[in-house]
PDB file of C-alpha atoms in Angstrom:
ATOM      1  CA  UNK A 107     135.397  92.406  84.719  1.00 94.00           C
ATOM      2  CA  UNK A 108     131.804  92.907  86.151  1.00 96.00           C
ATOM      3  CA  UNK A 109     131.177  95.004  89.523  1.00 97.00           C
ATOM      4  CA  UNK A 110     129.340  92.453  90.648  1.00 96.00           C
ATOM      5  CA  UNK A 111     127.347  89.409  89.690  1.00 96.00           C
ATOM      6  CA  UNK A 112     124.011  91.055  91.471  1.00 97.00           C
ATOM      7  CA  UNK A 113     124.518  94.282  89.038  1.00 97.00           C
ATOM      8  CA  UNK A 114     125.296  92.165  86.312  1.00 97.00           C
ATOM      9  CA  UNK A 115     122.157  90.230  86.050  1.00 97.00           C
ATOM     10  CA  UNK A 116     119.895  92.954  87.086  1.00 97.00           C
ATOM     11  CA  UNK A 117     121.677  95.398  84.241  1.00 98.00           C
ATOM     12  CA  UNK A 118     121.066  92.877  81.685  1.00 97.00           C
ATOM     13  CA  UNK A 119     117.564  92.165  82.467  1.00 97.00           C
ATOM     14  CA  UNK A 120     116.476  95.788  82.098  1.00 98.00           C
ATOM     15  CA  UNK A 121     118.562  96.188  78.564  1.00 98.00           C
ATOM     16  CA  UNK A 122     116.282  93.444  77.360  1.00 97.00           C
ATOM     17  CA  UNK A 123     113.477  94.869  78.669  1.00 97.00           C
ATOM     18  CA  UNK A 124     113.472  97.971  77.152  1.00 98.00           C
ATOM     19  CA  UNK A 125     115.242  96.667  73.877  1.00 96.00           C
ATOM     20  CA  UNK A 126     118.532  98.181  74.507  1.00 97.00           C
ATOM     21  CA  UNK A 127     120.002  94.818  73.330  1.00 97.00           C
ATOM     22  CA  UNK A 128     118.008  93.030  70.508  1.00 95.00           C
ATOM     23  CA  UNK A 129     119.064  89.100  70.139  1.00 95.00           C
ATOM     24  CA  UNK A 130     118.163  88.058  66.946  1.00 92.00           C
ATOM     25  CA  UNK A 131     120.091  85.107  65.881  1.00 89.00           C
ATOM     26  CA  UNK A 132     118.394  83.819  62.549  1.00 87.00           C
ATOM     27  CA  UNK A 133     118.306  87.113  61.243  1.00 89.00           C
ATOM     28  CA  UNK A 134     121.421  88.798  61.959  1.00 91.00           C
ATOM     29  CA  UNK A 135     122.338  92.909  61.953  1.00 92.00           C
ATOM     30  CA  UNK A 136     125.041  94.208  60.318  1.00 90.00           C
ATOM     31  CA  UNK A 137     127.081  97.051  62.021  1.00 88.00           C
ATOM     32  CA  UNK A 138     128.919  99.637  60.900  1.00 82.00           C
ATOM     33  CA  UNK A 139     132.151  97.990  60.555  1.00 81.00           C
ATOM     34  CA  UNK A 140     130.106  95.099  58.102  1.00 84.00           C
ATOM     35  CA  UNK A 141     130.650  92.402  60.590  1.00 86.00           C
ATOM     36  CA  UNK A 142     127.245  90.460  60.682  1.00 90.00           C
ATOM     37  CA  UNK A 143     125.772  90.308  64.647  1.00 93.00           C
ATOM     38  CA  UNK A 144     122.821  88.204  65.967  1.00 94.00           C
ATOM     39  CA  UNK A 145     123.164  91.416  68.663  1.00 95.00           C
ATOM     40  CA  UNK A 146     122.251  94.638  68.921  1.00 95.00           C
ATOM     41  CA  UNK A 147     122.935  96.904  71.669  1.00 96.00           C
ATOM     42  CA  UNK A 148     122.217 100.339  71.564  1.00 96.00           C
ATOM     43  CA  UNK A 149     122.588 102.037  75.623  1.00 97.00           C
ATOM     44  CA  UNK A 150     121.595 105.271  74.159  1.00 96.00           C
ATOM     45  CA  UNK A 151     117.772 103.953  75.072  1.00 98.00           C
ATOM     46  CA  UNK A 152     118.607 104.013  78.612  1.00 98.00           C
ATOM     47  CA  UNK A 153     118.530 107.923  78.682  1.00 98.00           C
ATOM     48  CA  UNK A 154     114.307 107.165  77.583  1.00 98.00           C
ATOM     49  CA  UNK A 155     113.053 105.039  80.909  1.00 98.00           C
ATOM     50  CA  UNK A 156     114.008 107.164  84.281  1.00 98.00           C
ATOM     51  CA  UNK A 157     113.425 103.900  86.595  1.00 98.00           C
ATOM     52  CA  UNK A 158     116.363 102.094  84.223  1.00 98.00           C
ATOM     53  CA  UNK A 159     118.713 105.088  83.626  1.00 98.00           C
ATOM     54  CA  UNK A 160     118.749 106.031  87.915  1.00 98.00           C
ATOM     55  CA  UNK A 161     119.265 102.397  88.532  1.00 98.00           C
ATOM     56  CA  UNK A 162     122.416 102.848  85.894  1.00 98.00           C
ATOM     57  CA  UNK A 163     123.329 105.851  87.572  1.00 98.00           C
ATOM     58  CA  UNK A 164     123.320 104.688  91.220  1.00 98.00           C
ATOM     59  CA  UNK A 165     125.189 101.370  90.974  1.00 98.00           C
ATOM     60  CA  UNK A 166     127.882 103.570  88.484  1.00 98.00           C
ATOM     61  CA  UNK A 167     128.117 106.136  91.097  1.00 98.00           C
ATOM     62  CA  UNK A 168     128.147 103.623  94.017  1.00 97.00           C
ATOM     63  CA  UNK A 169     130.427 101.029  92.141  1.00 98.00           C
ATOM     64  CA  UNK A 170     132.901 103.529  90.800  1.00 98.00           C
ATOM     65  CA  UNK A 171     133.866 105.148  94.127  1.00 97.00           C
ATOM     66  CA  UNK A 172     133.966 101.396  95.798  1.00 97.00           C
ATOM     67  CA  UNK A 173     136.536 100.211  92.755  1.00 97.00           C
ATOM     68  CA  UNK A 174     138.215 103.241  91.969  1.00 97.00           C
ATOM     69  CA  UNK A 175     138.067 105.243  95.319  1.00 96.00           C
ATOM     70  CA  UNK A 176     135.967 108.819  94.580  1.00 97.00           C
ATOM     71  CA  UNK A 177     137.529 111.118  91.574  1.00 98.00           C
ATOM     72  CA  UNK A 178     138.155 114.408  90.758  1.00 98.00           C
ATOM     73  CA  UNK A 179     136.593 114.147  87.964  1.00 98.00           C
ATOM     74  CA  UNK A 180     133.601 112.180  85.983  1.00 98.00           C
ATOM     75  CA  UNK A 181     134.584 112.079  82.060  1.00 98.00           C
ATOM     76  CA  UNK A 182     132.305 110.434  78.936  1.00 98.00           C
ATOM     77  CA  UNK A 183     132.804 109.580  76.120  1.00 97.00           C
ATOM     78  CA  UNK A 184     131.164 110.670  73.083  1.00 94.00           C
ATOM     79  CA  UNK A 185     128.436 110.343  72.351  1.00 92.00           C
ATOM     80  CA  UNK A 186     126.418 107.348  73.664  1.00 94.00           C
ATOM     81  CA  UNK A 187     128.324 108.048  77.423  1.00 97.00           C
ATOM     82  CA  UNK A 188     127.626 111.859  77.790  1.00 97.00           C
ATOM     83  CA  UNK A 189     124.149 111.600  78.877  1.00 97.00           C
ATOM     84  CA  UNK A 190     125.033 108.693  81.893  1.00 97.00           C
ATOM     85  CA  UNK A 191     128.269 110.315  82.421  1.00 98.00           C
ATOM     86  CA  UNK A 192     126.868 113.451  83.039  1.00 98.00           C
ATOM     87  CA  UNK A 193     124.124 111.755  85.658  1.00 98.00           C
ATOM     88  CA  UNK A 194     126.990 109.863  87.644  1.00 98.00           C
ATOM     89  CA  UNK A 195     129.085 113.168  87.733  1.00 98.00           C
ATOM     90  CA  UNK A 196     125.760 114.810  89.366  1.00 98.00           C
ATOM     91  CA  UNK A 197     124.927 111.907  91.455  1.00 98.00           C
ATOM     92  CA  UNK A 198     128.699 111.857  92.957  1.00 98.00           C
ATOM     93  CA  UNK A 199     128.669 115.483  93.003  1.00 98.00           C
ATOM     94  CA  UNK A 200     132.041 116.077  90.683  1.00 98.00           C
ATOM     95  CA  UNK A 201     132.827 117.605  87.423  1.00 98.00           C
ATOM     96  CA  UNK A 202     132.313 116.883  84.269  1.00 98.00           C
ATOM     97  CA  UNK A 203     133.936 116.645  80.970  1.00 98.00           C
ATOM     98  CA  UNK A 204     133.857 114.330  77.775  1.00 98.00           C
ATOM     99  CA  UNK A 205     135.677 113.255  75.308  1.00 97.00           C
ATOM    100  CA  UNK A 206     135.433 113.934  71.576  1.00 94.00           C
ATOM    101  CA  UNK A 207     136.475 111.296  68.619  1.00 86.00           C
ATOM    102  CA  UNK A 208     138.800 113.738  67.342  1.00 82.00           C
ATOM    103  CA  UNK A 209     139.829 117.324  68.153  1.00 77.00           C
ATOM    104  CA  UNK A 210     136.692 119.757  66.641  1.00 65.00           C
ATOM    105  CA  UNK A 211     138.173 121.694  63.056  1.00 63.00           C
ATOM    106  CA  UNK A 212     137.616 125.395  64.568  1.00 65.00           C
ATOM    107  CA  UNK A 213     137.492 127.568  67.626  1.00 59.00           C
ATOM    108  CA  UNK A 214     139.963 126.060  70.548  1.00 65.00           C
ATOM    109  CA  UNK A 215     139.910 122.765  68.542  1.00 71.00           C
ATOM    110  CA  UNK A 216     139.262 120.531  71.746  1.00 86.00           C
ATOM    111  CA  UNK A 217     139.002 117.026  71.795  1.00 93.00           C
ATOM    112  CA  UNK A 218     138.229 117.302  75.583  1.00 95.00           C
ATOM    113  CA  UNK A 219     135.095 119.221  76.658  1.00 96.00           C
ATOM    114  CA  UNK A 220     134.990 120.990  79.895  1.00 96.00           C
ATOM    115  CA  UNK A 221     137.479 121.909  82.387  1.00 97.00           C
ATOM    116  CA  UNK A 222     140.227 119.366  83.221  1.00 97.00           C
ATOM    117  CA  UNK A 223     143.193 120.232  85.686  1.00 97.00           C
ATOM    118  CA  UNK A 224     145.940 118.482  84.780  1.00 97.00           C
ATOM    119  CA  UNK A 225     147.085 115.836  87.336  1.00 98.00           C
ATOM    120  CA  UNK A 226     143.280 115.426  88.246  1.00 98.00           C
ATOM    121  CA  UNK A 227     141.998 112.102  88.871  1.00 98.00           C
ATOM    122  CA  UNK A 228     139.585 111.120  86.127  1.00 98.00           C
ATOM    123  CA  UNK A 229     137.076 107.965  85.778  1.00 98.00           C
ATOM    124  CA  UNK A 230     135.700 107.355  82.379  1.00 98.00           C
ATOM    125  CA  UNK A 231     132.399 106.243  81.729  1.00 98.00           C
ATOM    126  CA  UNK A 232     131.189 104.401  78.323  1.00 98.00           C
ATOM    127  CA  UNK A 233     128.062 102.678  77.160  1.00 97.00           C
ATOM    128  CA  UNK A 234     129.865  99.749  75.342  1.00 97.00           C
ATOM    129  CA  UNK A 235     132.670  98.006  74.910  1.00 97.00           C
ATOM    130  CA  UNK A 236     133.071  95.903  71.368  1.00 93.00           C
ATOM    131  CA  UNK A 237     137.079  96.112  70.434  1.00 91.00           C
ATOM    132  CA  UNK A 238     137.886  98.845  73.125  1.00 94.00           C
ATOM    133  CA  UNK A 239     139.899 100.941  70.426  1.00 94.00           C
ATOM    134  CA  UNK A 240     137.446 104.143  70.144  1.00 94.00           C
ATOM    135  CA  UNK A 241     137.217 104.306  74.267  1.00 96.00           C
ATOM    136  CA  UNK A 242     140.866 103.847  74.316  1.00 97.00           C
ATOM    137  CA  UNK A 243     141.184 106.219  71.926  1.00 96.00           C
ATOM    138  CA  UNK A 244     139.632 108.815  74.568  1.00 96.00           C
ATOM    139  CA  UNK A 245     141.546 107.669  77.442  1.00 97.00           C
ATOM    140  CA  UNK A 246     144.759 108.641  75.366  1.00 96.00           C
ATOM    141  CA  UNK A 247     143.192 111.994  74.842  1.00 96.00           C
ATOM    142  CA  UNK A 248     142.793 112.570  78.291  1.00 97.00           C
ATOM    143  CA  UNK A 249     145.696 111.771  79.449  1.00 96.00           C
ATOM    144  CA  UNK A 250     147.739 113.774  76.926  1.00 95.00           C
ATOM    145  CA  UNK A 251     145.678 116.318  78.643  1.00 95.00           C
ATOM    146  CA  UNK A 252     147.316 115.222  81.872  1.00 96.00           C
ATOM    147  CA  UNK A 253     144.479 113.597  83.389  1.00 97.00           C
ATOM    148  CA  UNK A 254     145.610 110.657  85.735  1.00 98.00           C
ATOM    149  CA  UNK A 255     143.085 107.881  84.471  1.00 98.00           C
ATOM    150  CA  UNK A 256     142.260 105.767  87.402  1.00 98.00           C
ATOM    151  CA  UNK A 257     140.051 103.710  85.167  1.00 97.00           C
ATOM    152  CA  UNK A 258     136.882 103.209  83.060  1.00 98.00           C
ATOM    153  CA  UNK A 259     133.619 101.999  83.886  1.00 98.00           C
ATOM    154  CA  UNK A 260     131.211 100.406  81.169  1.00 98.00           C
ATOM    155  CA  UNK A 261     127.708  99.399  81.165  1.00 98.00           C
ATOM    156  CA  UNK A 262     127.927  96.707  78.525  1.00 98.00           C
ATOM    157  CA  UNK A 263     130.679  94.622  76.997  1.00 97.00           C
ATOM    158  CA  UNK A 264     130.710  91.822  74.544  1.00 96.00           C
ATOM    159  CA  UNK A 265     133.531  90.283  75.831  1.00 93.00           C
ATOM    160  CA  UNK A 266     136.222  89.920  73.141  1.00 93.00           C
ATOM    161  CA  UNK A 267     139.844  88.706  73.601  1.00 91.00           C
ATOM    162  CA  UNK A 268     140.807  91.283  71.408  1.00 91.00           C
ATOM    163  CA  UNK A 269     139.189  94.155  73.791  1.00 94.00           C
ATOM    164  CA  UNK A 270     140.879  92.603  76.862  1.00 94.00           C
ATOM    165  CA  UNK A 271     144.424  92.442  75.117  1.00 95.00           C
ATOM    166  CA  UNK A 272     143.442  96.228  74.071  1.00 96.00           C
ATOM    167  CA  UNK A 273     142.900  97.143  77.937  1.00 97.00           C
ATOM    168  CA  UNK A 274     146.454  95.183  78.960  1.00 96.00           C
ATOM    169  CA  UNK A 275     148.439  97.330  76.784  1.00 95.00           C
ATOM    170  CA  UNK A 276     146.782 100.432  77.975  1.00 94.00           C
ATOM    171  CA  UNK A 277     147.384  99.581  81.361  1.00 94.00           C
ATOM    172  CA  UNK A 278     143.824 100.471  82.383  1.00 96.00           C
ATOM    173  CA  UNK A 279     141.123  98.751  84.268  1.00 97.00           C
ATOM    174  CA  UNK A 280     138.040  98.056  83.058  1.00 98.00           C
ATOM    175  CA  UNK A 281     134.737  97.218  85.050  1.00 98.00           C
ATOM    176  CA  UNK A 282     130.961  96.551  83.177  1.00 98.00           C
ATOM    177  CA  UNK A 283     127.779  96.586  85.006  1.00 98.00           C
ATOM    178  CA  UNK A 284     127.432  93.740  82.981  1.00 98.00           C
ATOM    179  CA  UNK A 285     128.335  91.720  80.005  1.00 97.00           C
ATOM    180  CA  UNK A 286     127.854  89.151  77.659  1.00 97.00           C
ATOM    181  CA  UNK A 287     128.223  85.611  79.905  1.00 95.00           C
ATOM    182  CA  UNK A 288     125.356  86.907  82.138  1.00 96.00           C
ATOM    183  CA  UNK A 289     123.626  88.208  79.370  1.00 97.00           C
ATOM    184  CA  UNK A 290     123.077  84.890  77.686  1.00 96.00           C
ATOM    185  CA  UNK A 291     122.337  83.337  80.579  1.00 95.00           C
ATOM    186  CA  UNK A 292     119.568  85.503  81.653  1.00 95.00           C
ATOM    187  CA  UNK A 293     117.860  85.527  78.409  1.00 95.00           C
ATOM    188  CA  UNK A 294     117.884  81.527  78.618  1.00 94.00           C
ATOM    189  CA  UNK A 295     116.634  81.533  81.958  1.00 94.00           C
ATOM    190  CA  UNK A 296     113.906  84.065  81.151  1.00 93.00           C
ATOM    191  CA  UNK A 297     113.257  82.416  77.652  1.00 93.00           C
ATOM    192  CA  UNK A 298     114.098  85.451  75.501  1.00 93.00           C
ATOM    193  CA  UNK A 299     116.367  83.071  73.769  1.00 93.00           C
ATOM    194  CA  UNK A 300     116.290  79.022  73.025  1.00 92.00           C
ATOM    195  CA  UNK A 301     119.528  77.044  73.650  1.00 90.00           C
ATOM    196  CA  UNK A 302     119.627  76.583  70.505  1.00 91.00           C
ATOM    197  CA  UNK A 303     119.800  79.989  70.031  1.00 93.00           C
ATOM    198  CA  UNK A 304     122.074  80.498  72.618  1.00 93.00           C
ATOM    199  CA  UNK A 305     124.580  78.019  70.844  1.00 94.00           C
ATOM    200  CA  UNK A 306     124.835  80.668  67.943  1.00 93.00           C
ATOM    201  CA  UNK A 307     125.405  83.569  70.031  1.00 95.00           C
ATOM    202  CA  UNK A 308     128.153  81.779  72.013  1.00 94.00           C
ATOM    203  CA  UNK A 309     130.120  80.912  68.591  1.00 93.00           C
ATOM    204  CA  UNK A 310     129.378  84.653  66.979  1.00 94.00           C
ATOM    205  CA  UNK A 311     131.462  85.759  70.529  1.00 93.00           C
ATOM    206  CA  UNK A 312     134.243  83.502  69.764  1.00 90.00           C
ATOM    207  CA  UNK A 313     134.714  84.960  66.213  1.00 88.00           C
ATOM    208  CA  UNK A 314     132.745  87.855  65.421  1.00 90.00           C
ATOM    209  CA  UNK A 315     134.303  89.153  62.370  1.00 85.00           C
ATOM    210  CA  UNK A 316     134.329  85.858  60.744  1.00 88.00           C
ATOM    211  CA  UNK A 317     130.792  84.442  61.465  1.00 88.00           C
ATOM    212  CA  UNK A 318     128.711  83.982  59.507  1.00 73.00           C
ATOM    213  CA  UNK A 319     124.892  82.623  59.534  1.00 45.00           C
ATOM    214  CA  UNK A 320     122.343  80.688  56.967  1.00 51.00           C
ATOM    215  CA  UNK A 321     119.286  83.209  56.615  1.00 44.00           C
TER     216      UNK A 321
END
């Protein structure tokens, strides 16, 4: 679910303006887990243009304490989320901790990085949501740590059933600045995109893992 529909348009025109999404449906990327994409979204570039990564910051910092009510505790996850994490937790003026994909192999062996009370109240912020299993992953983490999880807040998600069902099991809330409906229609509207091309990226969403594309 998106803060707001404001946010959500305004967040997806400035990841297309700085290339933090890439549409590119007649010549498709392939991502890690081999499924072929006619996106690309890499949030990490946000951390490179201050005007985009305060406006990121602000309407997290503004939108989390509206939705959530104001935490104890800001937590990211690693390692695309540390960076904007890190800038709401300073712009609300809490902690900060984040959250490893595993516990580290030496030393104290964390998984979670920082200082955590237990029974704190912790919002988690991430740069993307595909399947939701790595953030969920973290959120498990945390609370074996005995952080109370009040929710996560995302700057991007694609939109998948399969993420949603993920985030009903878990019991946990999840709001995007924006995602993938108001992406495609922006990039129509502001011709980044044909309807044509549009048409493809709609039927990759519906089945990512099996689509497929003549190159």
């Amino acid at each position: 679910m998106i803060f707001n529909k404001d946010t959500a348009e305004k967040t997806a025109e400035f990841l297309l303006q700085i290339n933090a999404i890439k549409l590119n449906p007649r010549n498709p990327f392939t991502w890690a887990s081999g499924w072929k994409s006619p996106i690309y979204c890499d949030n990490r570039l946000i951390l490179s243009f201050p005007a985009v990564r305060n406006y990121v910051r602000d309407e997290f910092s503004k939108n989390i304490e509206k939705q959530f009510g104001k935490p104890d505790v800001i937590a990211g996850v690693a390692t695309g989320a540390i960076g904007i994490g890190m800038l709401v937790a300073e712009s609300m003026g809490l902690p900060f901790v984040y959250v490893r994909p595993e516990p580290k192999k030496h030393g104290r062996q964390n998984q979670v990085e920082g200082f955590l009370q237990k029974g704190q109240n912790v919002v988690v912020v991430e740069d993307l949501i595909s399947t939701g299993n790595s953030s969920l992953q973290a959120v498990e983490a945390l609370r074996e740590a005995g952080a109370n999880i009040k929710g996560m807040a995302a700057i991007f998600t694609y939109g998948f059933p399969v993420a949603d069902a993920n985030f009903k099991t878990a019991n946990l809330d999840l709001y995007t600045l924006s995602n993938y409906q108001n992406l495609l229609n922006l990039a129509v509207a502001k011709r980044y995109i044909t309807e044509e091309e549009e048409q493809t990226l709609r039927e990759w969403n519906q089945s990512p893992s099996t689509w497929n594309v003549e190159v």
